[in-house]
Coordinates of C-alpha atoms in Angstrom, one line a residue:
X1083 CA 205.7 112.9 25.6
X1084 CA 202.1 113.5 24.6
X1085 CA 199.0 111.3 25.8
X1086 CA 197.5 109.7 23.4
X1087 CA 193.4 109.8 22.7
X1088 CA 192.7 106.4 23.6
X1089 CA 194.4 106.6 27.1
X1090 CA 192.3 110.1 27.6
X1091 CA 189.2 108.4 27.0
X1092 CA 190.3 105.4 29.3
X1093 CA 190.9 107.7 32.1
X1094 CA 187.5 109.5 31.6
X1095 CA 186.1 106.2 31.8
X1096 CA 187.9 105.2 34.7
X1097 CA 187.0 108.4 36.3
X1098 CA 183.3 107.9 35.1
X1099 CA 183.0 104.9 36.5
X1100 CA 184.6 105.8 39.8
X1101 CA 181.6 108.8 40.4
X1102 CA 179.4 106.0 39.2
X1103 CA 180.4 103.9 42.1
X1104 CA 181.1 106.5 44.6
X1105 CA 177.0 107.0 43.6
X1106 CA 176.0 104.0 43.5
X1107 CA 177.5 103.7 47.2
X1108 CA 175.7 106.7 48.1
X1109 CA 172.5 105.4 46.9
X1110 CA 173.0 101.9 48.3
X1111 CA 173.7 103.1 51.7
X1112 CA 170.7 105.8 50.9
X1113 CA 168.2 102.5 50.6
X1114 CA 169.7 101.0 53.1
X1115 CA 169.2 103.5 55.7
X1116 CA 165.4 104.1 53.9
X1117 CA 165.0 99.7 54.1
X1118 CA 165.9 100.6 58.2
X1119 CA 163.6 103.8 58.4
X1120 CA 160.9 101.4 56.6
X1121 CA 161.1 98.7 58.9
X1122 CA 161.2 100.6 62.0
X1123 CA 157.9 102.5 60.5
X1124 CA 156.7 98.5 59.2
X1125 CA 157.6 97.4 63.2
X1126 CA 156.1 100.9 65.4
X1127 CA 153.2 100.7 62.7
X1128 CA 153.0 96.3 63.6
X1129 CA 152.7 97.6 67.8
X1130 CA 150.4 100.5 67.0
X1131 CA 148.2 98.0 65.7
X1132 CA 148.5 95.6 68.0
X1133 CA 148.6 98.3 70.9
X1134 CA 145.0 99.3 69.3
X1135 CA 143.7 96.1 68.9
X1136 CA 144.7 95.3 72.7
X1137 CA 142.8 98.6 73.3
X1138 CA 139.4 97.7 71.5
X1139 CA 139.4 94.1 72.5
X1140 CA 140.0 95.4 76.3
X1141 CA 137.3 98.3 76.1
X1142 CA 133.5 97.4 77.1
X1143 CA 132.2 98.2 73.9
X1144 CA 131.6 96.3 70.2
X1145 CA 133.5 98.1 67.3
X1146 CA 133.4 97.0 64.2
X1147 CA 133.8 98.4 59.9
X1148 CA 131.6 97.8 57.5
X1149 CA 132.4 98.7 54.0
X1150 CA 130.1 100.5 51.2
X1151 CA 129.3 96.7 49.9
X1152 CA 128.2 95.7 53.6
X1153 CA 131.3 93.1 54.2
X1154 CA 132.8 93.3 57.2
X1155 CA 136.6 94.5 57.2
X1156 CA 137.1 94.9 61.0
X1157 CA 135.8 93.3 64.4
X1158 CA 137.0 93.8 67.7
X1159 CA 136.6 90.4 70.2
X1160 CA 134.0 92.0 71.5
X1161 CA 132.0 92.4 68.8
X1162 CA 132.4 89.0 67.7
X1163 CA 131.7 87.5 70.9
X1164 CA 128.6 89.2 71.1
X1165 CA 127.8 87.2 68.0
X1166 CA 129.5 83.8 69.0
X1167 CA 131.9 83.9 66.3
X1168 CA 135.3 83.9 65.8
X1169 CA 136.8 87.0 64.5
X1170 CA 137.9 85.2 61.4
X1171 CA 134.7 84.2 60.3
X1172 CA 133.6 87.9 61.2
X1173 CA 136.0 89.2 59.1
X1174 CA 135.3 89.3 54.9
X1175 CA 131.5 87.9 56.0
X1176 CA 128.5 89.6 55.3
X1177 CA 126.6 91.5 57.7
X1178 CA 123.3 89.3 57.7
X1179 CA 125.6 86.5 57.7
X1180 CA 126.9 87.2 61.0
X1181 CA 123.8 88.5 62.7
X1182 CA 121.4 86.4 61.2
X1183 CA 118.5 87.3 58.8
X1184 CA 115.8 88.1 61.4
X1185 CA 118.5 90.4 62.7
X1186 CA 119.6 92.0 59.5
X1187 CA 115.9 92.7 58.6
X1188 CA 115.3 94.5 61.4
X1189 CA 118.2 96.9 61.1
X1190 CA 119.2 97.2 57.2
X1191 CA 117.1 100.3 56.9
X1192 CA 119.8 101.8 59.8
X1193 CA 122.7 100.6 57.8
X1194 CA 121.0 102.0 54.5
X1195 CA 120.9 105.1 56.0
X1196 CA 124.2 105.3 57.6
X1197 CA 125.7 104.3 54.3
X1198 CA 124.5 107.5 53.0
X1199 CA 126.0 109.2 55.5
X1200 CA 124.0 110.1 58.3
X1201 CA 125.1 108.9 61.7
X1202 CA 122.4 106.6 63.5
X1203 CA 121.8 105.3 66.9
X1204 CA 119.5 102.6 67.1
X1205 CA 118.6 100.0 70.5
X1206 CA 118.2 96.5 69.2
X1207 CA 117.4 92.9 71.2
X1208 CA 117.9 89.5 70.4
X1209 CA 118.5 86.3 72.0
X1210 CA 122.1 85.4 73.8
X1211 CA 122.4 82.1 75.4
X1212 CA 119.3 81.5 76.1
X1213 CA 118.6 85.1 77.5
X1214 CA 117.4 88.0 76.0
X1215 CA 119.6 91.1 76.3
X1216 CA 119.6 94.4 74.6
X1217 CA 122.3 96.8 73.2
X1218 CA 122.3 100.4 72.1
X1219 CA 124.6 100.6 68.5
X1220 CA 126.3 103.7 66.9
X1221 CA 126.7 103.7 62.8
X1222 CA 129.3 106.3 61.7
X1223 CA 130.0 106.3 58.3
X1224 CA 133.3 106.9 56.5
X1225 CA 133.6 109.3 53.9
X1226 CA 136.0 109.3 51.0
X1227 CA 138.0 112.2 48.7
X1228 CA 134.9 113.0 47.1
X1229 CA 132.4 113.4 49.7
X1230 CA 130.8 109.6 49.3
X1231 CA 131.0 107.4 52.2
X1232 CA 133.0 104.1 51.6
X1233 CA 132.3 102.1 54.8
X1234 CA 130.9 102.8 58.4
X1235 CA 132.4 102.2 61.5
X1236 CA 129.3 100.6 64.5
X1237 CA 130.2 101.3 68.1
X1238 CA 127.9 99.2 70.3
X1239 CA 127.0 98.7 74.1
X1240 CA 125.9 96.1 76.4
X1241 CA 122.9 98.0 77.7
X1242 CA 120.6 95.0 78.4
X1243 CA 121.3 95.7 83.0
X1244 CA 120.8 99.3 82.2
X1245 CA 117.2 98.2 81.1
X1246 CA 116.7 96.1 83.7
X1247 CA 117.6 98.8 86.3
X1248 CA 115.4 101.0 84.4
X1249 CA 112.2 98.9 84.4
X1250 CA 112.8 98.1 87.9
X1251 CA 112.9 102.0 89.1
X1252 CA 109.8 102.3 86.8
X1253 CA 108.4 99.6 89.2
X1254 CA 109.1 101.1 92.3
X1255 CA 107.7 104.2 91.4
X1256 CA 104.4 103.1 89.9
X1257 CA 104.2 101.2 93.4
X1258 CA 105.4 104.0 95.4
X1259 CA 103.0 106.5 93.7
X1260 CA 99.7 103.5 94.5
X1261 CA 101.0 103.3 97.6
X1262 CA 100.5 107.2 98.5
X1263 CA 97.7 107.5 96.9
X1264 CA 96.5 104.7 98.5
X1265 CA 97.0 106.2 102.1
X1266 CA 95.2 109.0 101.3
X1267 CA 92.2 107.2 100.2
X1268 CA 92.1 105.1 103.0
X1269 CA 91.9 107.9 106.1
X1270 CA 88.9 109.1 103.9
X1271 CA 87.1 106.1 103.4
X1272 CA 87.5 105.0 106.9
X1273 CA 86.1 108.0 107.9
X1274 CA 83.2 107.2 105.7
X1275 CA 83.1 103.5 107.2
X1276 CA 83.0 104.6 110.7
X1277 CA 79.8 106.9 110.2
X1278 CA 77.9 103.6 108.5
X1279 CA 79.2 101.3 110.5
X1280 CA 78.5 103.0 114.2
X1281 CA 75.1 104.1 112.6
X1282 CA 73.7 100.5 111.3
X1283 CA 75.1 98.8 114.6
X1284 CA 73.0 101.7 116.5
X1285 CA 70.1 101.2 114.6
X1286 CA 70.6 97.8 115.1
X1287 CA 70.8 97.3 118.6
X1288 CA 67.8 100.0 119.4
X1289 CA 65.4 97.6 117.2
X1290 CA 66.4 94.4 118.9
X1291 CA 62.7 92.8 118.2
X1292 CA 62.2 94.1 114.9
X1293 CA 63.3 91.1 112.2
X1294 CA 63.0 93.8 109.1
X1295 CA 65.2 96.2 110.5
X1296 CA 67.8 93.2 111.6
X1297 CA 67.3 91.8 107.9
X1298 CA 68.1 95.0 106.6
X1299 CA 71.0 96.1 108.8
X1300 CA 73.1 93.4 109.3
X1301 CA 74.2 92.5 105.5
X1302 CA 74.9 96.5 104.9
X1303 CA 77.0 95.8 108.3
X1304 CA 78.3 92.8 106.4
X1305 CA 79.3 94.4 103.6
X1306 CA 80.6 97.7 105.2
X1307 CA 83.1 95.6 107.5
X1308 CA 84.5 93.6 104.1
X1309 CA 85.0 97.7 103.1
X1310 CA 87.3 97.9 106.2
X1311 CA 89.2 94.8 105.7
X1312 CA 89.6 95.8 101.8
X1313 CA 91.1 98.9 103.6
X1314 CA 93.3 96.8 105.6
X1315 CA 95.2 95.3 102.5
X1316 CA 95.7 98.6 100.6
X1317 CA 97.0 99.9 103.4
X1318 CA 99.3 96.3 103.8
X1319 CA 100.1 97.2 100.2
X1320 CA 101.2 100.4 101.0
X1321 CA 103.2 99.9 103.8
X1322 CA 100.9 101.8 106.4
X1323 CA 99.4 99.0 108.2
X1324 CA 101.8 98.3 111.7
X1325 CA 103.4 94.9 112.2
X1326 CA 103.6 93.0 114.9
X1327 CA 106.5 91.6 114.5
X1328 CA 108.1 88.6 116.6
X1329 CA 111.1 86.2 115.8
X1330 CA 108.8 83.9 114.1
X1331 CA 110.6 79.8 113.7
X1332 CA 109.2 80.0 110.0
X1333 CA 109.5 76.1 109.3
X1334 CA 107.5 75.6 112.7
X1335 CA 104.9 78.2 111.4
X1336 CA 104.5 76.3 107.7
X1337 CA 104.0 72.8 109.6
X1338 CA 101.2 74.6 111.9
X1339 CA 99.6 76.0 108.5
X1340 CA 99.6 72.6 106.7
X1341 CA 96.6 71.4 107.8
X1342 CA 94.7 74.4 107.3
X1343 CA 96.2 74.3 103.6
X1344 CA 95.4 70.8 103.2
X1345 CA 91.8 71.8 103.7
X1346 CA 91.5 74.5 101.1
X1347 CA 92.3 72.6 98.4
X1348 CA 90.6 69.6 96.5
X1349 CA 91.8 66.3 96.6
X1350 CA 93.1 66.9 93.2
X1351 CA 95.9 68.4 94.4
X1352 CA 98.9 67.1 96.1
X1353 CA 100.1 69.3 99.1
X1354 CA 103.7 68.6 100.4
X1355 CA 106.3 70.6 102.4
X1356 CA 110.2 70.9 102.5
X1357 CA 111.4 72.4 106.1
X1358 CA 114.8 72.4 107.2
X1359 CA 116.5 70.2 109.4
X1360 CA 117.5 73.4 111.9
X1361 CA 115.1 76.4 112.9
X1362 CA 115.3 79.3 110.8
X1363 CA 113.7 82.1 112.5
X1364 CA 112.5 85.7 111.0
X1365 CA 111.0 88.9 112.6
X1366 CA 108.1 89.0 111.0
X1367 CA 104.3 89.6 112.2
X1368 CA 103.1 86.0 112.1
X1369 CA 99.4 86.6 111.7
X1370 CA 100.7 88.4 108.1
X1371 CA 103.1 85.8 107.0
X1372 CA 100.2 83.1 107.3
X1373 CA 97.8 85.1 105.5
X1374 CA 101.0 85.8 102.6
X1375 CA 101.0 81.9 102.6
X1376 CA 97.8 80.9 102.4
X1377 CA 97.1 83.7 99.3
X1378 CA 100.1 81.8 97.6
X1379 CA 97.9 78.5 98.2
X1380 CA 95.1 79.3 96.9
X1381 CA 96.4 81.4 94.1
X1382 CA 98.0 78.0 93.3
X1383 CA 94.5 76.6 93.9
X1384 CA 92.8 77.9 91.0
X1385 CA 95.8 77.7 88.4
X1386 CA 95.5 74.2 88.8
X1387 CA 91.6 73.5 88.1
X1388 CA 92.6 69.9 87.0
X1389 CA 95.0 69.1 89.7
X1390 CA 98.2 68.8 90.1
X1391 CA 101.5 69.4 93.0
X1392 CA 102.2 72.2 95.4
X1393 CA 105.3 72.5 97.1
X1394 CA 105.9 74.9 100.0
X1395 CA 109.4 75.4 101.2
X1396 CA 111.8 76.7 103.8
X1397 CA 115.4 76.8 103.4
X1398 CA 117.7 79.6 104.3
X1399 CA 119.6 81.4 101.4
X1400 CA 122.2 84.5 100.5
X1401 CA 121.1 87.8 98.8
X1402 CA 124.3 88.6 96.5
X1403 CA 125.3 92.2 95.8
X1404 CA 123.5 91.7 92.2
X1405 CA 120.3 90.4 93.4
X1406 CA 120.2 92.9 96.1
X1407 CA 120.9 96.0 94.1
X1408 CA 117.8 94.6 92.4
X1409 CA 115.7 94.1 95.0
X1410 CA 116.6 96.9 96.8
X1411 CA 118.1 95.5 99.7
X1412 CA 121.2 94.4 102.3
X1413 CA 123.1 91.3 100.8
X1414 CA 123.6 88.8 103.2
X1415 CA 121.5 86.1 104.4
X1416 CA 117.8 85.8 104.4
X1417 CA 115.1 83.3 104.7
X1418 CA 113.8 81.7 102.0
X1419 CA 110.0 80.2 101.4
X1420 CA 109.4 79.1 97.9
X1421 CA 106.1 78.3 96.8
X1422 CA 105.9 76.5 93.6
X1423 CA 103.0 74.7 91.7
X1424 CA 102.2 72.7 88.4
X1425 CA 99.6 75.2 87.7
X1426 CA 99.3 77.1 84.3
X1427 CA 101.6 79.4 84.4
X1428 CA 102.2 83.0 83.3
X1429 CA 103.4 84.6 80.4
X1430 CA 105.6 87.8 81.0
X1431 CA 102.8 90.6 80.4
X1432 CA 101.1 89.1 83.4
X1433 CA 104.5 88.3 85.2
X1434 CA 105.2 92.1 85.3
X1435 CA 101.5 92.8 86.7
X1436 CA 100.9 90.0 89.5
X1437 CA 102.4 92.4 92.3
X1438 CA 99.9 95.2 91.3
X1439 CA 97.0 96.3 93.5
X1440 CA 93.4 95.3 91.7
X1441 CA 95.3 93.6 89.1
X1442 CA 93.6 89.8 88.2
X1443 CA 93.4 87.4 86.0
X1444 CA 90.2 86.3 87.4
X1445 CA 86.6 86.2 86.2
X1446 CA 84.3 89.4 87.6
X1447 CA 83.2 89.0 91.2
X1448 CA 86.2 86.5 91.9
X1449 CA 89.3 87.9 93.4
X1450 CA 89.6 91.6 94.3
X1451 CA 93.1 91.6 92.8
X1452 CA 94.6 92.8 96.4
X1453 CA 96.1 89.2 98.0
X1454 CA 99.2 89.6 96.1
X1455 CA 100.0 93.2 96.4
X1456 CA 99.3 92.6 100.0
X1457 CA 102.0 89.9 99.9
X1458 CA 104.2 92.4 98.8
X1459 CA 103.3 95.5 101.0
X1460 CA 103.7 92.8 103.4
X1461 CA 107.6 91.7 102.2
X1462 CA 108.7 95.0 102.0
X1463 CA 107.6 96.5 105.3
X1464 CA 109.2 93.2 106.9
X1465 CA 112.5 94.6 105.2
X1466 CA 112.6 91.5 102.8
X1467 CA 110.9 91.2 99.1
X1468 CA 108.6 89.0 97.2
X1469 CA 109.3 87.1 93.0
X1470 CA 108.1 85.1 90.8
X1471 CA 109.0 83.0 88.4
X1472 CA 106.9 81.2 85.8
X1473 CA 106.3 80.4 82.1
X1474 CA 102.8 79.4 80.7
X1475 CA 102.2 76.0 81.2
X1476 CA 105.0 75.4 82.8
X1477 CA 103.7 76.2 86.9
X1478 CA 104.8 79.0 89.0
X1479 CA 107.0 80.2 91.9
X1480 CA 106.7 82.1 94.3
X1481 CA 109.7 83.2 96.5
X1482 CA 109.5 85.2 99.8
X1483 CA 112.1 86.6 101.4
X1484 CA 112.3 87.6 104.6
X1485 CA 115.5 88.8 106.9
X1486 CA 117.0 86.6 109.7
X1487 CA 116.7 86.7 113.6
X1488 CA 117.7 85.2 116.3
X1489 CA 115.3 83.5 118.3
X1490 CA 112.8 84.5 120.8
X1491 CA 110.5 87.6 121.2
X1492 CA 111.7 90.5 119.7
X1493 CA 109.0 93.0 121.8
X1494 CA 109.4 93.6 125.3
X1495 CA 106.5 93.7 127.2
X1496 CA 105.7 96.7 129.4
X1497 CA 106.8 96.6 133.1
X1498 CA 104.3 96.5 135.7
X1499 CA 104.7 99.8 136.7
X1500 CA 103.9 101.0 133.3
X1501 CA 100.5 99.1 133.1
X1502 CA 97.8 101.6 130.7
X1503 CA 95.3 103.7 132.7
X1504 CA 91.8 102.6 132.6
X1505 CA 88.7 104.7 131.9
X1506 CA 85.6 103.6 133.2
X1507 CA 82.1 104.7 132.4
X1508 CA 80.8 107.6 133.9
X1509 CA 84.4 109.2 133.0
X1510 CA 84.5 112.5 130.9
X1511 CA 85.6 112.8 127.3
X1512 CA 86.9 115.2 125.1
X1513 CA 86.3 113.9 121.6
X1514 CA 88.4 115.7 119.0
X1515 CA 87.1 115.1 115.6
X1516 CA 87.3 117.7 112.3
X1517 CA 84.2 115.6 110.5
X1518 CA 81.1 116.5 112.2
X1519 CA 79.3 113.2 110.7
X1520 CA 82.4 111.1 112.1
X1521 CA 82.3 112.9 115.7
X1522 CA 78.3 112.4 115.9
X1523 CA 78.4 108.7 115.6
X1524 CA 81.5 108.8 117.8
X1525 CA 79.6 110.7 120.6
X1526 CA 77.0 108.6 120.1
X1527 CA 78.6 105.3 121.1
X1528 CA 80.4 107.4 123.7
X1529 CA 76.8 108.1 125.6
X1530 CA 75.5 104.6 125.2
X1531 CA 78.6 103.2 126.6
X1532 CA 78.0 105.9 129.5
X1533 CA 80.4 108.5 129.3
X1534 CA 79.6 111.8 129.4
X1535 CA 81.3 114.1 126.1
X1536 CA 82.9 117.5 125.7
X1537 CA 83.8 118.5 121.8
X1538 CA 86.0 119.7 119.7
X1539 CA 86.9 120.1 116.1
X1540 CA 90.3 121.1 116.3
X1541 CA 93.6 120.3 117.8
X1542 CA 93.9 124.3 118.9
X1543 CA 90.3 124.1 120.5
X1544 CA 91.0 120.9 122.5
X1545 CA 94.0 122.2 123.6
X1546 CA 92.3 125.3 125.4
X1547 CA 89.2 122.9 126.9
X1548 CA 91.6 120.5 128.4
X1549 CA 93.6 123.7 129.9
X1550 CA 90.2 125.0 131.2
X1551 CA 88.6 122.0 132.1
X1552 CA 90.5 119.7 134.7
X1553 CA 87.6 116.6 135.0
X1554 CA 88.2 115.4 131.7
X1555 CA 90.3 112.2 132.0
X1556 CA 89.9 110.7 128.5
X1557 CA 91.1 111.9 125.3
X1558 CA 90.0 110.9 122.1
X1559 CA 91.3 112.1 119.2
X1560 CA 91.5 111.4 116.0
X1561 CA 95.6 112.0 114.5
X1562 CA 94.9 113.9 111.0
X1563 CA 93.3 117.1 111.4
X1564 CA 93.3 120.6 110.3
X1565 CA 94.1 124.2 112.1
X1566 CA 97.9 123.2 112.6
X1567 CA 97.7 120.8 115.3
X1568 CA 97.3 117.4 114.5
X1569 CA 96.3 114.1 116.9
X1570 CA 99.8 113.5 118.0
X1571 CA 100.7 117.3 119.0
X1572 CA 98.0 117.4 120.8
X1573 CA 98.5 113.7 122.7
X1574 CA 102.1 115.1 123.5
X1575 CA 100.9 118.8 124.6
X1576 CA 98.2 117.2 127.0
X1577 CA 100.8 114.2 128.3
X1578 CA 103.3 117.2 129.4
X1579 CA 100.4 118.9 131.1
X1580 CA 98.4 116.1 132.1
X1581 CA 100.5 113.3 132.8
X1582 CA 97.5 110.8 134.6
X1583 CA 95.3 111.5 131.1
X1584 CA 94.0 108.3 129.3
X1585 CA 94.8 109.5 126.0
X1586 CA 93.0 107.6 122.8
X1587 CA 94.3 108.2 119.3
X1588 CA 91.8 107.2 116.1
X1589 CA 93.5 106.5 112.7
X1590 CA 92.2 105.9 109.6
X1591 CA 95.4 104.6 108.8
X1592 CA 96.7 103.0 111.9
X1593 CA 100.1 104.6 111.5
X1594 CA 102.4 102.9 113.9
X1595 CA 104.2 106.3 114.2
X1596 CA 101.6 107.8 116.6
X1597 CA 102.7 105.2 119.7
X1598 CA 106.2 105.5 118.7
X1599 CA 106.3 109.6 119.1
X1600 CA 105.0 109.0 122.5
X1601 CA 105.0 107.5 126.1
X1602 CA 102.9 103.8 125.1
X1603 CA 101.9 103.9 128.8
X1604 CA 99.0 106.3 128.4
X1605 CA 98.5 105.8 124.6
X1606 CA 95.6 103.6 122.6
X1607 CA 95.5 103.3 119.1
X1608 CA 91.9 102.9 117.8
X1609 CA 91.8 101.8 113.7
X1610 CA 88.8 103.5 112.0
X1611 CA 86.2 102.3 111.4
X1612 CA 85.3 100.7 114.8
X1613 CA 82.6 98.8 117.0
X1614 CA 81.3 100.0 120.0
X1615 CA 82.7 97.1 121.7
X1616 CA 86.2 98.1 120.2
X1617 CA 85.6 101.7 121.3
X1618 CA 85.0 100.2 124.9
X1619 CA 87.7 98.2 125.1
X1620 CA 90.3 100.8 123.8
X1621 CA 88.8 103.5 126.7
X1622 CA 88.7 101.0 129.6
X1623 CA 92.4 98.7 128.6

């Protein structure tokens, strides 16, 4: 029996449909295994992003993405912190409306020309809670399939300590380079000091009955002698001038200066002080810390012409690790003496300046512009620091600080044994001095305070007098001189040879290093310029 066509067509249907099914299976389980594939790429995609937002939100930088309209279309934490904004209002905004117009105005002509695809670094400040800080911003832009850039992404850093690190270095080296320069100023101008000095008080005291030449000579002396203490604060500036440093109760010392500081200023003024309730005590040289207080005083004094308060404090106070990277020094504890007045005020041009040698605010003829950058020579060769904070018309204060010590002396006197040899007149001396001018007026003084003189003008031709010639029992000699044999080389050469010499070192600086590199017992130090009396005093103590 024959099939028939209908039940040939209904099995090439039912076999139709069957590969229909059998496909439609295949496809089904073909999405299927695509809807997995896509939401295993939907979910690693979801933790790339989130893995990459962790990562800019963590890094110390600001990212954001700009498009080619200027709208915002991405922002890390960062970069909306910086702004004080939450990311969503960040994100679809505006630039200028996120950083302000004043802000956008200043850099729209970066973001024109990233935008047309140059890459642009820029440095930028504004204000940040009250402060002002800086930052350094990278605009790259994003280019499309034909060439045009579409958006730009900004890369941005916190660079406002960087600054402040920089300025600071820039500080220390404009003060380290016055200082040196200073010091080599000084020996030569002391040098010129000495000759007028020893020459007007010779004249002087040869014409003891003559009133014209007295008239004459004694307000050159005057004015020569304010030279030499002008000296004396450059080199405090510098850090040349020796301390005498003692453990110095600093409250005890403020309440001893009160009166004294209650007497420079005008009634105007109110005068208090803060001490603590326990002694704080610093090794400092006292004579310097009075004079650092009394320059704050008056400073204070004439930026309050109408009146007003000054405050004068002790307290003791910690350094921390910021503060002292600043300054330069140990953290730790320190003594604190803040000095702080209702006075005028300074804005932050003059702020940066105050600590500067021959820098004033003062009319001509009155202030020399040295009291403050004494103060500060003064700080830093006590291993503290000096600052100030002020605003205009809001006063000014001034903080010292100084390092701790425990009480009592911190210089041992010499034992009796080791008492100085004396010199009396009638002794002989070798005077070695390289300026002929300076070594005249030295010999000078040496024959009117009766000792006879040998010279030399060298440390090599000393050295072969004193080796010929075995009377001489001074030496005076000045510490910087030519020929390869300075002051000091020479003090040690004749100690070895000549232990019982009374040896007598000039400076025009007064380095402290020329009684350090040698036994003290048989050492003077003699500061140029001097008196005759001081020339005495240092031969015969």
């Amino acid at each position: 029996m024959s099939a028939t066509p209908t039940s040939l067509r209904e099995a090439e249907l039912l076999a139709s449909v069957a590969r229909l099914n059998q496909e439609l299976e295949h496809t089904r389980a073909q999405l299927q295994e695509a809807r997995g594939a896509n939401d295993s790429i939907t979910a690693a995609l979801s933790r790339s992003e989130e893995r990459l937002r962790l990562i800019t939100d963590t890094i110390p930088a600001q990212i954001s993405y700009f498009d080619k309209n200027q709208i915002y279309r991405y922002a890390n934490r960062g970069y909306s912190d910086w702004f004080g904004l939450p990311e969503s209002e960040v994100i679809g905004s505006p630039i200028a409306k996120v950083i302000g117009e004043k802000g956008y105005n200043s850099v729209k002509h970066y973001i024109a020309r990233a935008l047309s695809g140059e890459t642009i670094t820029h440095e930028y400040s504004m204000r940040q809670k009250g402060k002002r800080v800086n930052a350094r911003s990278t605009m790259v832009p994003e280019m499309g399939p034909d060439g045009v850039p579409v958006g730009c992404f900004v890369f941005s850093f916190d660079i406002t300590e960087v600054k402040r690190m920089q300025a600071a270095l820039a500080q220390a080296q404009k003060m380290e380079a016055i200082g040196q320069l200073t010091g080599g100023v000084a020996h030569d101008f002391n040098n010129l000091l000495t000759i007028i000095i020893g020459n007007l008080s010779t004249l002087k005291e040869r014409n003891p009955g003559r009133n014209e030449t007295a008239e004459l000579a004694e307000p050159a002396l005057q004015a020569a002698r304010r030279g030499a203490q002008l000296v004396r604060s450059l080199l405090s500036f510098s850090r040349q001038q020796p301390l005498k440093p003692v453990a110095v109760n600093v409250g005890e010392l403020v309440a001893d200066l009160e009166t004294l500081i209650r007497r420079s200023l005008p009634a105007s003024i109110q005068f208090s002080t803060r001490l603590p309730a326990h002694p704080l005590y610093s090794r400092v040289d006292p004579g310097q810390l009075e004079s650092a207080l009394l320059n704050f005083a008056l400073n204070a004094r004439d930026a309050m012409p109408e009146g007003g308060r000054l405050v004068m404090r002790v307290r003791p106070g910690v350094l921390d690790e910021t503060r002292a990277e600043e300054h330069q020094l140990p953290a730790g504890p320190y003594v604190l003496i803040e000095v702080s007045d209702t006075g005028c005020g300074m804005d932050e041009a003059t702020r940066s300046k105050v600590f500067e040698p021959f820098f004033t605010t003062k009319g001509f003829g009155q202030g020399s512009g040295l009291g403050l950058s004494m103060v500060y020579g003064f700080a830093r060769q006590s291993g503290g620091c000096v600052s100030v904070s002020s605003k205009p018309g809001k006063g000014s204060t001034f903080t010292l600080l100084l390092p701790p010590a425990p009480p009592g002396s911190l210089e041992e006197a010499l034992p009796e044994e080791q008492a100085p040899a004396t010199a009396a007149p009638g002794a002989l001396v070798l005077l070695v001095e390289d300026e002929p001018d300076v070594r005249r007026v030295v010999r000078n003084l040496l024959l009117d305070l009766g000792y006879p003189v040998l010279e030399a003008e060298n440390g090599n031709q000393a050295a072969e007098i004193l080796s010929q010639v075995q009377d001489i029992t001074v030496l005076l000699t000045d510490i910087i001189m030519p020929g390869g044999m300075n002051g000091r080389e020479l003090a040690r050469l004749a100690q070895q040879e000549r232990p019982e010499l009374h040896v007598v070192l000039m400076s025009g600086y007064e380095e402290q290093a020329a009684l350090s590199q040698a036994d003290p017992s048989h050492l003077r130090l003699l500061g140029k310029p001097f008196s005759k009396r001081e020339l005495a005093r240092a031969l015969q103590s």
